Amino acid sequence: MDNDMNYGDDYKYIPATSIGSGVGINVLPDLYSHTVQIVNIILVGNNKDDFVLVDAGMPESADEIISVVEERFGSNSRPKAIILTHGHFDHVGALIELVEYWDVSVYAHELELPFLTGEKSYPEPDPSVEGGMVAKLSSMFPNEPVNLGNHVEKLPPDGSVPYMPGFNWVHTPGHTPGHISLYREDDRTLIVGDTFITVKQESLLKVLKQQQEISGPPRYLTPDWKAAKESVIKLQRLNPSVAITGHGYPMSGDLLAESLEKLVHDFDRIAVPDYGEYVNRDEH
Ligand SMILES: [Zn+2]
Ligand SMILES: [Zn+2]
């Protein structure tokens, strides 16, 4: 491993799975979502010389991600860039191996960079949060930052996304300070990250079965619920036709519109936990 990049000291394989693990979905001709254990990676583009990877999976999933890419685009194909929705362990798990293997640039929001260059740790996951078994297991989740050294760059301030023409990044903080979603106005395609998700991520059974249900960001890792709500409202206003979320199956059409409406309307009940370390924090 390059010695200018390293994972946090608490980096480790997490034994968690779902029935979606290893399964890929062709969401659109140029958009493919693949589930690594319990998190989605997304390939955008349909030309083997011109595509990008959004997010970088769970720890120790580099071989899986490389084979997914080569199955879709042919052997020795590599993305033009890796775009990160945010830097949580389940979205950067294979990042260092992938950067080394593909020699590719990584882009993230400016406010996420301290968590990608080893400067700042995320808050500890909150295993006491209201929810299910995954919430309770979350104390084993890594929260120390990956350090990509100078292999990560900030996204252009004009909202454009490198190598993703037609897409703009939208700042959606709350789950993390520099969280982004990616939106293509032409066909109203939304790559959400964890701003909202389509599975109740705290519940082991629901994660295992990937039972579709709109949900706010994963509770055990979300410190700012006020910003999290504003970010969901921001995305609802875009009126997306299809949403590919960081966790759970893609959602589209009326079901998406109705689910988003419900989430915004009932955010405090659906998304915000009744109890937990990060609840009501901004009211002090
Ligand atoms: Zn996350
Ligand atoms: Zn996540």
PDB file of C-alpha atoms and ligand atoms in Angstrom:
ATOM      1  CA  MET A   1       0.000   0.000   0.000  1.00  0.00           C
ATOM      2  CA  ASP A   2       1.207   3.486  -0.884  1.00  0.00           C
ATOM      3  CA  ASN A   3       2.483   5.042   2.300  1.00  0.00           C
ATOM      4  CA  ASP A   4       0.896   8.374   1.464  1.00  0.00           C
ATOM      5  CA  MET A   5      -2.550   6.836   1.980  1.00  0.00           C
ATOM      6  CA  ASN A   6      -3.957   4.911   4.924  1.00  0.00           C
ATOM      7  CA  TYR A   7      -7.207   3.845   6.519  1.00  0.00           C
ATOM      8  CA  GLY A   8      -8.080   4.807  10.092  1.00  0.00           C
ATOM      9  CA  ASP A   9      -6.809   2.621  12.943  1.00  0.00           C
ATOM     10  CA  ASP A  10     -10.286   1.208  13.532  1.00  0.00           C
ATOM     11  CA  TYR A  11     -10.721   0.122   9.883  1.00  0.00           C
ATOM     12  CA  LYS A  12     -11.954  -3.457   9.632  1.00  0.00           C
ATOM     13  CA  TYR A  13     -14.148  -5.879   7.743  1.00  0.00           C
ATOM     14  CA  ILE A  14     -17.736  -5.699   8.977  1.00  0.00           C
ATOM     15  CA  PRO A  15     -19.643  -8.992   8.898  1.00  0.00           C
ATOM     16  CA  ALA A  16     -23.015  -7.691   7.710  1.00  0.00           C
ATOM     17  CA  THR A  17     -25.035  -8.730   4.724  1.00  0.00           C
ATOM     18  CA  SER A  18     -28.363  -8.419   2.908  1.00  0.00           C
ATOM     19  CA  ILE A  19     -30.197 -10.374   0.239  1.00  0.00           C
ATOM     20  CA  GLY A  20     -29.117  -7.651  -2.185  1.00  0.00           C
ATOM     21  CA  SER A  21     -25.436  -8.327  -1.514  1.00  0.00           C
ATOM     22  CA  GLY A  22     -23.579  -8.978  -4.759  1.00  0.00           C
ATOM     23  CA  VAL A  23     -26.630  -8.084  -6.836  1.00  0.00           C
ATOM     24  CA  GLY A  24     -26.632  -5.372  -9.500  1.00  0.00           C
ATOM     25  CA  ILE A  25     -29.532  -3.396 -10.917  1.00  0.00           C
ATOM     26  CA  ASN A  26     -29.603  -1.630 -14.279  1.00  0.00           C
ATOM     27  CA  VAL A  27     -31.490   1.424 -13.128  1.00  0.00           C
ATOM     28  CA  LEU A  28     -31.074   3.296 -16.429  1.00  0.00           C
ATOM     29  CA  PRO A  29     -29.065   2.508 -19.562  1.00  0.00           C
ATOM     30  CA  ASP A  30     -26.198   4.577 -18.180  1.00  0.00           C
ATOM     31  CA  LEU A  31     -26.690   3.939 -14.502  1.00  0.00           C
ATOM     32  CA  TYR A  32     -25.915   0.719 -12.709  1.00  0.00           C
ATOM     33  CA  SER A  33     -26.232   0.133  -8.992  1.00  0.00           C
ATOM     34  CA  HIS A  34     -24.499  -2.763  -7.251  1.00  0.00           C
ATOM     35  CA  THR A  35     -24.854  -3.723  -3.601  1.00  0.00           C
ATOM     36  CA  VAL A  36     -21.718  -4.503  -1.624  1.00  0.00           C
ATOM     37  CA  GLN A  37     -23.007  -6.289   1.506  1.00  0.00           C
ATOM     38  CA  ILE A  38     -25.293  -3.489   2.734  1.00  0.00           C
ATOM     39  CA  VAL A  39     -24.246  -0.421   0.732  1.00  0.00           C
ATOM     40  CA  ASN A  40     -24.597   0.568  -2.916  1.00  0.00           C
ATOM     41  CA  ILE A  41     -21.938   1.619  -5.374  1.00  0.00           C
ATOM     42  CA  ILE A  42     -23.030   3.234  -8.623  1.00  0.00           C
ATOM     43  CA  LEU A  43     -21.524   3.231 -12.090  1.00  0.00           C
ATOM     44  CA  VAL A  44     -22.515   6.187 -14.240  1.00  0.00           C
ATOM     45  CA  GLY A  45     -21.902   6.145 -17.999  1.00  0.00           C
ATOM     46  CA  ASN A  46     -22.252   3.563 -20.743  1.00  0.00           C
ATOM     47  CA  ASN A  47     -18.984   3.970 -22.574  1.00  0.00           C
ATOM     48  CA  LYS A  48     -16.027   1.869 -21.437  1.00  0.00           C
ATOM     49  CA  ASP A  49     -13.693   4.846 -21.829  1.00  0.00           C
ATOM     50  CA  ASP A  50     -15.938   7.324 -20.117  1.00  0.00           C
ATOM     51  CA  PHE A  51     -17.645   6.355 -16.879  1.00  0.00           C
ATOM     52  CA  VAL A  52     -17.324   7.133 -13.186  1.00  0.00           C
ATOM     53  CA  LEU A  53     -17.799   5.292  -9.927  1.00  0.00           C
ATOM     54  CA  VAL A  54     -19.886   6.886  -7.185  1.00  0.00           C
ATOM     55  CA  ASP A  55     -18.811   5.722  -3.709  1.00  0.00           C
ATOM     56  CA  ALA A  56     -16.399   2.956  -2.857  1.00  0.00           C
ATOM     57  CA  GLY A  57     -18.145   0.261  -0.837  1.00  0.00           C
ATOM     58  CA  MET A  58     -17.409  -1.609   2.361  1.00  0.00           C
ATOM     59  CA  PRO A  59     -13.979  -2.420   3.801  1.00  0.00           C
ATOM     60  CA  GLU A  60     -12.187  -5.161   1.859  1.00  0.00           C
ATOM     61  CA  SER A  61     -14.488  -5.011  -1.157  1.00  0.00           C
ATOM     62  CA  ALA A  62     -11.968  -3.772  -3.745  1.00  0.00           C
ATOM     63  CA  ASP A  63     -11.781  -7.102  -5.627  1.00  0.00           C
ATOM     64  CA  GLU A  64     -15.566  -7.240  -5.845  1.00  0.00           C
ATOM     65  CA  ILE A  65     -15.812  -3.669  -7.126  1.00  0.00           C
ATOM     66  CA  ILE A  66     -13.089  -4.201  -9.730  1.00  0.00           C
ATOM     67  CA  SER A  67     -14.866  -7.308 -11.047  1.00  0.00           C
ATOM     68  CA  VAL A  68     -18.195  -5.474 -11.209  1.00  0.00           C
ATOM     69  CA  VAL A  69     -16.529  -2.749 -13.271  1.00  0.00           C
ATOM     70  CA  GLU A  70     -14.764  -5.227 -15.560  1.00  0.00           C
ATOM     71  CA  GLU A  71     -17.913  -7.275 -16.070  1.00  0.00           C
ATOM     72  CA  ARG A  72     -19.772  -4.205 -17.169  1.00  0.00           C
ATOM     73  CA  PHE A  73     -17.089  -2.398 -19.150  1.00  0.00           C
ATOM     74  CA  GLY A  74     -14.576  -5.105 -20.062  1.00  0.00           C
ATOM     75  CA  SER A  75     -11.237  -6.165 -18.633  1.00  0.00           C
ATOM     76  CA  ASN A  76      -8.795  -3.446 -17.733  1.00  0.00           C
ATOM     77  CA  SER A  77     -11.481  -0.783 -17.892  1.00  0.00           C
ATOM     78  CA  ARG A  78     -11.294   1.867 -15.227  1.00  0.00           C
ATOM     79  CA  PRO A  79     -13.410   4.838 -14.230  1.00  0.00           C
ATOM     80  CA  LYS A  80     -12.365   8.385 -15.046  1.00  0.00           C
ATOM     81  CA  ALA A  81     -12.952   9.373 -11.432  1.00  0.00           C
ATOM     82  CA  ILE A  82     -14.456   8.301  -8.151  1.00  0.00           C
ATOM     83  CA  ILE A  83     -17.051  10.711  -6.773  1.00  0.00           C
ATOM     84  CA  LEU A  84     -17.876  10.414  -3.064  1.00  0.00           C
ATOM     85  CA  THR A  85     -21.249  11.306  -1.575  1.00  0.00           C
ATOM     86  CA  HIS A  86     -19.472  11.371   1.796  1.00  0.00           C
ATOM     87  CA  GLY A  87     -16.624   9.708   3.650  1.00  0.00           C
ATOM     88  CA  HIS A  88     -18.275   7.207   5.992  1.00  0.00           C
ATOM     89  CA  PHE A  89     -16.514   3.844   6.234  1.00  0.00           C
ATOM     90  CA  ASP A  90     -19.175   2.079   4.171  1.00  0.00           C
ATOM     91  CA  HIS A  91     -18.709   4.510   1.267  1.00  0.00           C
ATOM     92  CA  VAL A  92     -14.894   4.619   1.255  1.00  0.00           C
ATOM     93  CA  GLY A  93     -14.174   1.038   2.331  1.00  0.00           C
ATOM     94  CA  ALA A  94     -12.204   0.013  -0.775  1.00  0.00           C
ATOM     95  CA  LEU A  95     -11.048   3.454  -1.785  1.00  0.00           C
ATOM     96  CA  ILE A  96      -7.296   3.172  -1.242  1.00  0.00           C
ATOM     97  CA  GLU A  97      -6.981  -0.125  -3.144  1.00  0.00           C
ATOM     98  CA  LEU A  98      -9.112   1.293  -5.975  1.00  0.00           C
ATOM     99  CA  VAL A  99      -7.114   4.514  -6.225  1.00  0.00           C
ATOM    100  CA  GLU A 100      -3.916   2.509  -6.381  1.00  0.00           C
ATOM    101  CA  TYR A 101      -5.251  -0.011  -8.874  1.00  0.00           C
ATOM    102  CA  TRP A 102      -6.817   2.498 -11.240  1.00  0.00           C
ATOM    103  CA  ASP A 103      -4.654   5.526 -10.509  1.00  0.00           C
ATOM    104  CA  VAL A 104      -7.777   7.617 -10.491  1.00  0.00           C
ATOM    105  CA  SER A 105      -8.780  10.956  -8.930  1.00  0.00           C
ATOM    106  CA  VAL A 106     -11.299  11.171  -6.122  1.00  0.00           C
ATOM    107  CA  TYR A 107     -13.672  14.118  -5.681  1.00  0.00           C
ATOM    108  CA  ALA A 108     -15.678  15.169  -2.638  1.00  0.00           C
ATOM    109  CA  HIS A 109     -17.237  18.279  -1.154  1.00  0.00           C
ATOM    110  CA  GLU A 110     -14.792  20.722   0.383  1.00  0.00           C
ATOM    111  CA  LEU A 111     -16.341  20.270   3.866  1.00  0.00           C
ATOM    112  CA  GLU A 112     -15.821  16.512   3.659  1.00  0.00           C
ATOM    113  CA  LEU A 113     -12.107  16.783   2.894  1.00  0.00           C
ATOM    114  CA  PRO A 114     -10.921  16.834   6.555  1.00  0.00           C
ATOM    115  CA  PHE A 115     -12.585  13.402   6.933  1.00  0.00           C
ATOM    116  CA  LEU A 116     -10.796  12.116   3.837  1.00  0.00           C
ATOM    117  CA  THR A 117      -7.329  13.388   4.602  1.00  0.00           C
ATOM    118  CA  GLY A 118      -7.004  11.987   8.110  1.00  0.00           C
ATOM    119  CA  GLU A 119      -7.545  15.334   9.816  1.00  0.00           C
ATOM    120  CA  LYS A 120     -10.887  14.827  11.488  1.00  0.00           C
ATOM    121  CA  SER A 121     -12.820  11.802  12.779  1.00  0.00           C
ATOM    122  CA  TYR A 122     -16.566  11.470  12.425  1.00  0.00           C
ATOM    123  CA  PRO A 123     -18.514  11.419  15.671  1.00  0.00           C
ATOM    124  CA  GLU A 124     -18.663   7.934  17.198  1.00  0.00           C
ATOM    125  CA  PRO A 125     -21.640   5.908  16.001  1.00  0.00           C
ATOM    126  CA  ASP A 126     -24.401   5.987  18.605  1.00  0.00           C
ATOM    127  CA  PRO A 127     -25.384   2.421  19.539  1.00  0.00           C
ATOM    128  CA  SER A 128     -27.886   3.780  22.091  1.00  0.00           C
ATOM    129  CA  VAL A 129     -30.017   5.366  19.380  1.00  0.00           C
ATOM    130  CA  GLU A 130     -33.607   4.199  18.960  1.00  0.00           C
ATOM    131  CA  GLY A 131     -33.707   1.533  16.269  1.00  0.00           C
ATOM    132  CA  GLY A 132     -32.798  -2.084  15.825  1.00  0.00           C
ATOM    133  CA  MET A 133     -29.911  -4.480  15.855  1.00  0.00           C
ATOM    134  CA  VAL A 134     -27.733  -2.694  13.293  1.00  0.00           C
ATOM    135  CA  ALA A 135     -27.925   0.419  15.465  1.00  0.00           C
ATOM    136  CA  LYS A 136     -26.738  -1.690  18.409  1.00  0.00           C
ATOM    137  CA  LEU A 137     -23.910  -3.171  16.333  1.00  0.00           C
ATOM    138  CA  SER A 138     -22.848   0.236  15.116  1.00  0.00           C
ATOM    139  CA  SER A 139     -20.349   0.667  17.950  1.00  0.00           C
ATOM    140  CA  MET A 140     -18.049  -1.601  15.915  1.00  0.00           C
ATOM    141  CA  PHE A 141     -18.289   0.629  12.850  1.00  0.00           C
ATOM    142  CA  PRO A 142     -15.112   2.550  12.045  1.00  0.00           C
ATOM    143  CA  ASN A 143     -15.358   6.314  12.536  1.00  0.00           C
ATOM    144  CA  GLU A 144     -11.725   7.264  12.107  1.00  0.00           C
ATOM    145  CA  PRO A 145     -10.982   8.941   8.802  1.00  0.00           C
ATOM    146  CA  VAL A 146      -9.314   7.524   5.752  1.00  0.00           C
ATOM    147  CA  ASN A 147      -6.272   9.521   4.655  1.00  0.00           C
ATOM    148  CA  LEU A 148      -6.071   9.896   0.892  1.00  0.00           C
ATOM    149  CA  GLY A 149      -3.272  12.456   1.032  1.00  0.00           C
ATOM    150  CA  ASN A 150      -3.269  14.406  -2.208  1.00  0.00           C
ATOM    151  CA  HIS A 151      -5.378  11.823  -4.067  1.00  0.00           C
ATOM    152  CA  VAL A 152      -8.617  13.644  -3.214  1.00  0.00           C
ATOM    153  CA  GLU A 153      -9.781  16.951  -4.665  1.00  0.00           C
ATOM    154  CA  LYS A 154     -12.688  19.234  -3.916  1.00  0.00           C
ATOM    155  CA  LEU A 155     -15.618  19.325  -6.290  1.00  0.00           C
ATOM    156  CA  PRO A 156     -15.776  22.387  -8.562  1.00  0.00           C
ATOM    157  CA  PRO A 157     -17.610  25.250  -6.805  1.00  0.00           C
ATOM    158  CA  ASP A 158     -19.850  25.820  -9.851  1.00  0.00           C
ATOM    159  CA  GLY A 159     -21.844  22.658  -9.078  1.00  0.00           C
ATOM    160  CA  SER A 160     -20.566  20.626 -11.989  1.00  0.00           C
ATOM    161  CA  VAL A 161     -19.327  17.085 -11.455  1.00  0.00           C
ATOM    162  CA  PRO A 162     -16.082  16.001 -13.129  1.00  0.00           C
ATOM    163  CA  TYR A 163     -16.689  13.424 -15.897  1.00  0.00           C
ATOM    164  CA  MET A 164     -20.430  13.405 -15.203  1.00  0.00           C
ATOM    165  CA  PRO A 165     -21.851  15.827 -17.787  1.00  0.00           C
ATOM    166  CA  GLY A 166     -25.467  16.740 -17.118  1.00  0.00           C
ATOM    167  CA  PHE A 167     -25.131  16.115 -13.382  1.00  0.00           C
ATOM    168  CA  ASN A 168     -24.785  18.732 -10.672  1.00  0.00           C
ATOM    169  CA  TRP A 169     -23.804  18.155  -7.080  1.00  0.00           C
ATOM    170  CA  VAL A 170     -26.198  19.357  -4.393  1.00  0.00           C
ATOM    171  CA  HIS A 171     -24.902  20.013  -0.882  1.00  0.00           C
ATOM    172  CA  THR A 172     -27.017  17.916   1.495  1.00  0.00           C
ATOM    173  CA  PRO A 173     -25.436  18.229   4.976  1.00  0.00           C
ATOM    174  CA  GLY A 174     -26.788  16.743   8.202  1.00  0.00           C
ATOM    175  CA  HIS A 175     -25.686  13.125   7.929  1.00  0.00           C
ATOM    176  CA  THR A 176     -22.161  14.532   7.473  1.00  0.00           C
ATOM    177  CA  PRO A 177     -21.032  18.162   7.003  1.00  0.00           C
ATOM    178  CA  GLY A 178     -19.910  17.742   3.392  1.00  0.00           C
ATOM    179  CA  HIS A 179     -22.487  15.247   2.212  1.00  0.00           C
ATOM    180  CA  ILE A 180     -23.603  15.637  -1.411  1.00  0.00           C
ATOM    181  CA  SER A 181     -26.239  14.211  -3.708  1.00  0.00           C
ATOM    182  CA  LEU A 182     -25.971  14.189  -7.514  1.00  0.00           C
ATOM    183  CA  TYR A 183     -28.805  15.367  -9.720  1.00  0.00           C
ATOM    184  CA  ARG A 184     -29.362  15.218 -13.464  1.00  0.00           C
ATOM    185  CA  GLU A 185     -32.009  17.704 -14.487  1.00  0.00           C
ATOM    186  CA  ASP A 186     -32.676  16.203 -17.953  1.00  0.00           C
ATOM    187  CA  ASP A 187     -34.357  13.063 -16.682  1.00  0.00           C
ATOM    188  CA  ARG A 188     -34.557  14.026 -12.970  1.00  0.00           C
ATOM    189  CA  THR A 189     -32.213  11.273 -11.888  1.00  0.00           C
ATOM    190  CA  LEU A 190     -31.033  11.593  -8.303  1.00  0.00           C
ATOM    191  CA  ILE A 191     -28.098   9.815  -6.719  1.00  0.00           C
ATOM    192  CA  VAL A 192     -28.904  10.421  -3.102  1.00  0.00           C
ATOM    193  CA  GLY A 193     -26.097   9.046  -0.937  1.00  0.00           C
ATOM    194  CA  ASP A 194     -27.420   8.764   2.629  1.00  0.00           C
ATOM    195  CA  THR A 195     -29.548  11.958   2.736  1.00  0.00           C
ATOM    196  CA  PHE A 196     -32.507   9.637   2.704  1.00  0.00           C
ATOM    197  CA  ILE A 197     -32.499   5.901   2.090  1.00  0.00           C
ATOM    198  CA  THR A 198     -35.053   3.284   1.090  1.00  0.00           C
ATOM    199  CA  VAL A 199     -34.475   0.792   3.874  1.00  0.00           C
ATOM    200  CA  LYS A 200     -34.676   1.196   7.619  1.00  0.00           C
ATOM    201  CA  GLN A 201     -30.943   0.827   8.112  1.00  0.00           C
ATOM    202  CA  GLU A 202     -31.086   0.383  11.897  1.00  0.00           C
ATOM    203  CA  SER A 203     -33.073  -2.852  11.651  1.00  0.00           C
ATOM    204  CA  LEU A 204     -31.088  -6.015  10.956  1.00  0.00           C
ATOM    205  CA  LEU A 205     -34.112  -7.848   9.571  1.00  0.00           C
ATOM    206  CA  LYS A 206     -35.137  -5.022   7.271  1.00  0.00           C
ATOM    207  CA  VAL A 207     -31.573  -4.577   6.053  1.00  0.00           C
ATOM    208  CA  LEU A 208     -31.246  -8.330   5.520  1.00  0.00           C
ATOM    209  CA  LYS A 209     -34.470  -8.431   3.487  1.00  0.00           C
ATOM    210  CA  GLN A 210     -33.888  -4.979   1.954  1.00  0.00           C
ATOM    211  CA  GLN A 211     -37.536  -4.263   2.707  1.00  0.00           C
ATOM    212  CA  GLN A 212     -38.388  -1.068   0.842  1.00  0.00           C
ATOM    213  CA  GLU A 213     -39.401   1.763   3.135  1.00  0.00           C
ATOM    214  CA  ILE A 214     -38.417   5.426   2.974  1.00  0.00           C
ATOM    215  CA  SER A 215     -36.204   6.432   5.843  1.00  0.00           C
ATOM    216  CA  GLY A 216     -34.079   9.362   6.914  1.00  0.00           C
ATOM    217  CA  PRO A 217     -30.291   8.967   7.032  1.00  0.00           C
ATOM    218  CA  PRO A 218     -28.916   6.054   9.111  1.00  0.00           C
ATOM    219  CA  ARG A 219     -29.661   7.112  12.687  1.00  0.00           C
ATOM    220  CA  TYR A 220     -26.576   5.866  14.450  1.00  0.00           C
ATOM    221  CA  LEU A 221     -24.304   8.037  12.291  1.00  0.00           C
ATOM    222  CA  THR A 222     -26.325  11.237  11.920  1.00  0.00           C
ATOM    223  CA  PRO A 223     -25.372  14.076  14.267  1.00  0.00           C
ATOM    224  CA  ASP A 224     -27.336  17.052  12.851  1.00  0.00           C
ATOM    225  CA  TRP A 225     -31.047  16.338  12.413  1.00  0.00           C
ATOM    226  CA  LYS A 226     -32.030  19.926  11.632  1.00  0.00           C
ATOM    227  CA  ALA A 227     -29.713  20.110   8.640  1.00  0.00           C
ATOM    228  CA  ALA A 228     -30.660  16.544   7.694  1.00  0.00           C
ATOM    229  CA  LYS A 229     -34.300  17.577   7.379  1.00  0.00           C
ATOM    230  CA  GLU A 230     -33.502  20.674   5.322  1.00  0.00           C
ATOM    231  CA  SER A 231     -31.477  18.502   2.981  1.00  0.00           C
ATOM    232  CA  VAL A 232     -34.378  16.111   2.412  1.00  0.00           C
ATOM    233  CA  ILE A 233     -36.630  19.088   1.652  1.00  0.00           C
ATOM    234  CA  LYS A 234     -34.040  20.374  -0.807  1.00  0.00           C
ATOM    235  CA  LEU A 235     -34.053  17.047  -2.636  1.00  0.00           C
ATOM    236  CA  GLN A 236     -37.836  16.721  -2.611  1.00  0.00           C
ATOM    237  CA  ARG A 237     -38.097  20.128  -4.318  1.00  0.00           C
ATOM    238  CA  LEU A 238     -36.118  18.728  -7.233  1.00  0.00           C
ATOM    239  CA  ASN A 239     -39.026  16.324  -7.841  1.00  0.00           C
ATOM    240  CA  PRO A 240     -36.769  13.391  -8.807  1.00  0.00           C
ATOM    241  CA  SER A 241     -38.178  10.680 -11.072  1.00  0.00           C
ATOM    242  CA  VAL A 242     -35.792   8.049  -9.771  1.00  0.00           C
ATOM    243  CA  ALA A 243     -33.615   7.937  -6.655  1.00  0.00           C
ATOM    244  CA  ILE A 244     -30.637   5.644  -6.141  1.00  0.00           C
ATOM    245  CA  THR A 245     -29.823   5.707  -2.448  1.00  0.00           C
ATOM    246  CA  GLY A 246     -26.732   4.624  -0.543  1.00  0.00           C
ATOM    247  CA  HIS A 247     -28.717   1.864   1.138  1.00  0.00           C
ATOM    248  CA  GLY A 248     -31.779  -0.019  -0.118  1.00  0.00           C
ATOM    249  CA  TYR A 249     -33.221  -0.506  -3.586  1.00  0.00           C
ATOM    250  CA  PRO A 250     -33.734   2.347  -6.057  1.00  0.00           C
ATOM    251  CA  MET A 251     -37.153   3.989  -5.886  1.00  0.00           C
ATOM    252  CA  SER A 252     -39.021   5.784  -8.671  1.00  0.00           C
ATOM    253  CA  GLY A 253     -42.222   7.362  -9.931  1.00  0.00           C
ATOM    254  CA  ASP A 254     -45.268   7.845  -7.742  1.00  0.00           C
ATOM    255  CA  LEU A 255     -43.895   5.679  -4.962  1.00  0.00           C
ATOM    256  CA  LEU A 256     -40.846   7.947  -4.721  1.00  0.00           C
ATOM    257  CA  ALA A 257     -42.907  11.151  -4.843  1.00  0.00           C
ATOM    258  CA  GLU A 258     -45.340   9.902  -2.205  1.00  0.00           C
ATOM    259  CA  SER A 259     -42.599   8.511   0.015  1.00  0.00           C
ATOM    260  CA  LEU A 260     -40.633  11.761  -0.101  1.00  0.00           C
ATOM    261  CA  GLU A 261     -43.757  13.742   0.663  1.00  0.00           C
ATOM    262  CA  LYS A 262     -44.405  11.510   3.658  1.00  0.00           C
ATOM    263  CA  LEU A 263     -40.790  11.759   4.840  1.00  0.00           C
ATOM    264  CA  VAL A 264     -40.767  15.558   4.663  1.00  0.00           C
ATOM    265  CA  HIS A 265     -44.179  15.865   6.276  1.00  0.00           C
ATOM    266  CA  ASP A 266     -43.405  13.415   9.056  1.00  0.00           C
ATOM    267  CA  PHE A 267     -39.645  13.810   9.312  1.00  0.00           C
ATOM    268  CA  ASP A 268     -39.585  14.105  13.077  1.00  0.00           C
ATOM    269  CA  ARG A 269     -41.493  10.855  13.469  1.00  0.00           C
ATOM    270  CA  ILE A 270     -40.023   8.789  10.613  1.00  0.00           C
ATOM    271  CA  ALA A 271     -36.423   9.945  10.568  1.00  0.00           C
ATOM    272  CA  VAL A 272     -35.467  11.466  13.897  1.00  0.00           C
ATOM    273  CA  PRO A 273     -35.011   8.857  16.621  1.00  0.00           C
ATOM    274  CA  ASP A 274     -37.010   9.269  19.833  1.00  0.00           C
ATOM    275  CA  TYR A 275     -33.845   8.946  21.832  1.00  0.00           C
ATOM    276  CA  GLY A 276     -30.115   8.891  21.243  1.00  0.00           C
ATOM    277  CA  GLU A 277     -26.974  10.884  21.765  1.00  0.00           C
ATOM    278  CA  TYR A 278     -27.483  13.301  18.866  1.00  0.00           C
ATOM    279  CA  VAL A 279     -31.158  14.055  19.365  1.00  0.00           C
ATOM    280  CA  ASN A 280     -32.158  17.612  20.334  1.00  0.00           C
ATOM    281  CA  ARG A 281     -28.523  18.518  20.445  1.00  0.00           C
ATOM    282  CA  ASP A 282     -29.040  21.854  18.661  1.00  0.00           C
ATOM    283  CA  GLU A 283     -31.698  22.907  21.160  1.00  0.00           C
ATOM    284  CA  HIS A 284     -29.203  23.280  24.005  1.00  0.00           C
TER     285      HIS A 284
HETATM  286 ZN    ZN B   1     -23.262   7.515   5.815  1.00  0.00          ZN
HETATM  287 ZN    ZN B   2     -24.055   4.728   4.319  1.00  0.00          ZN
END
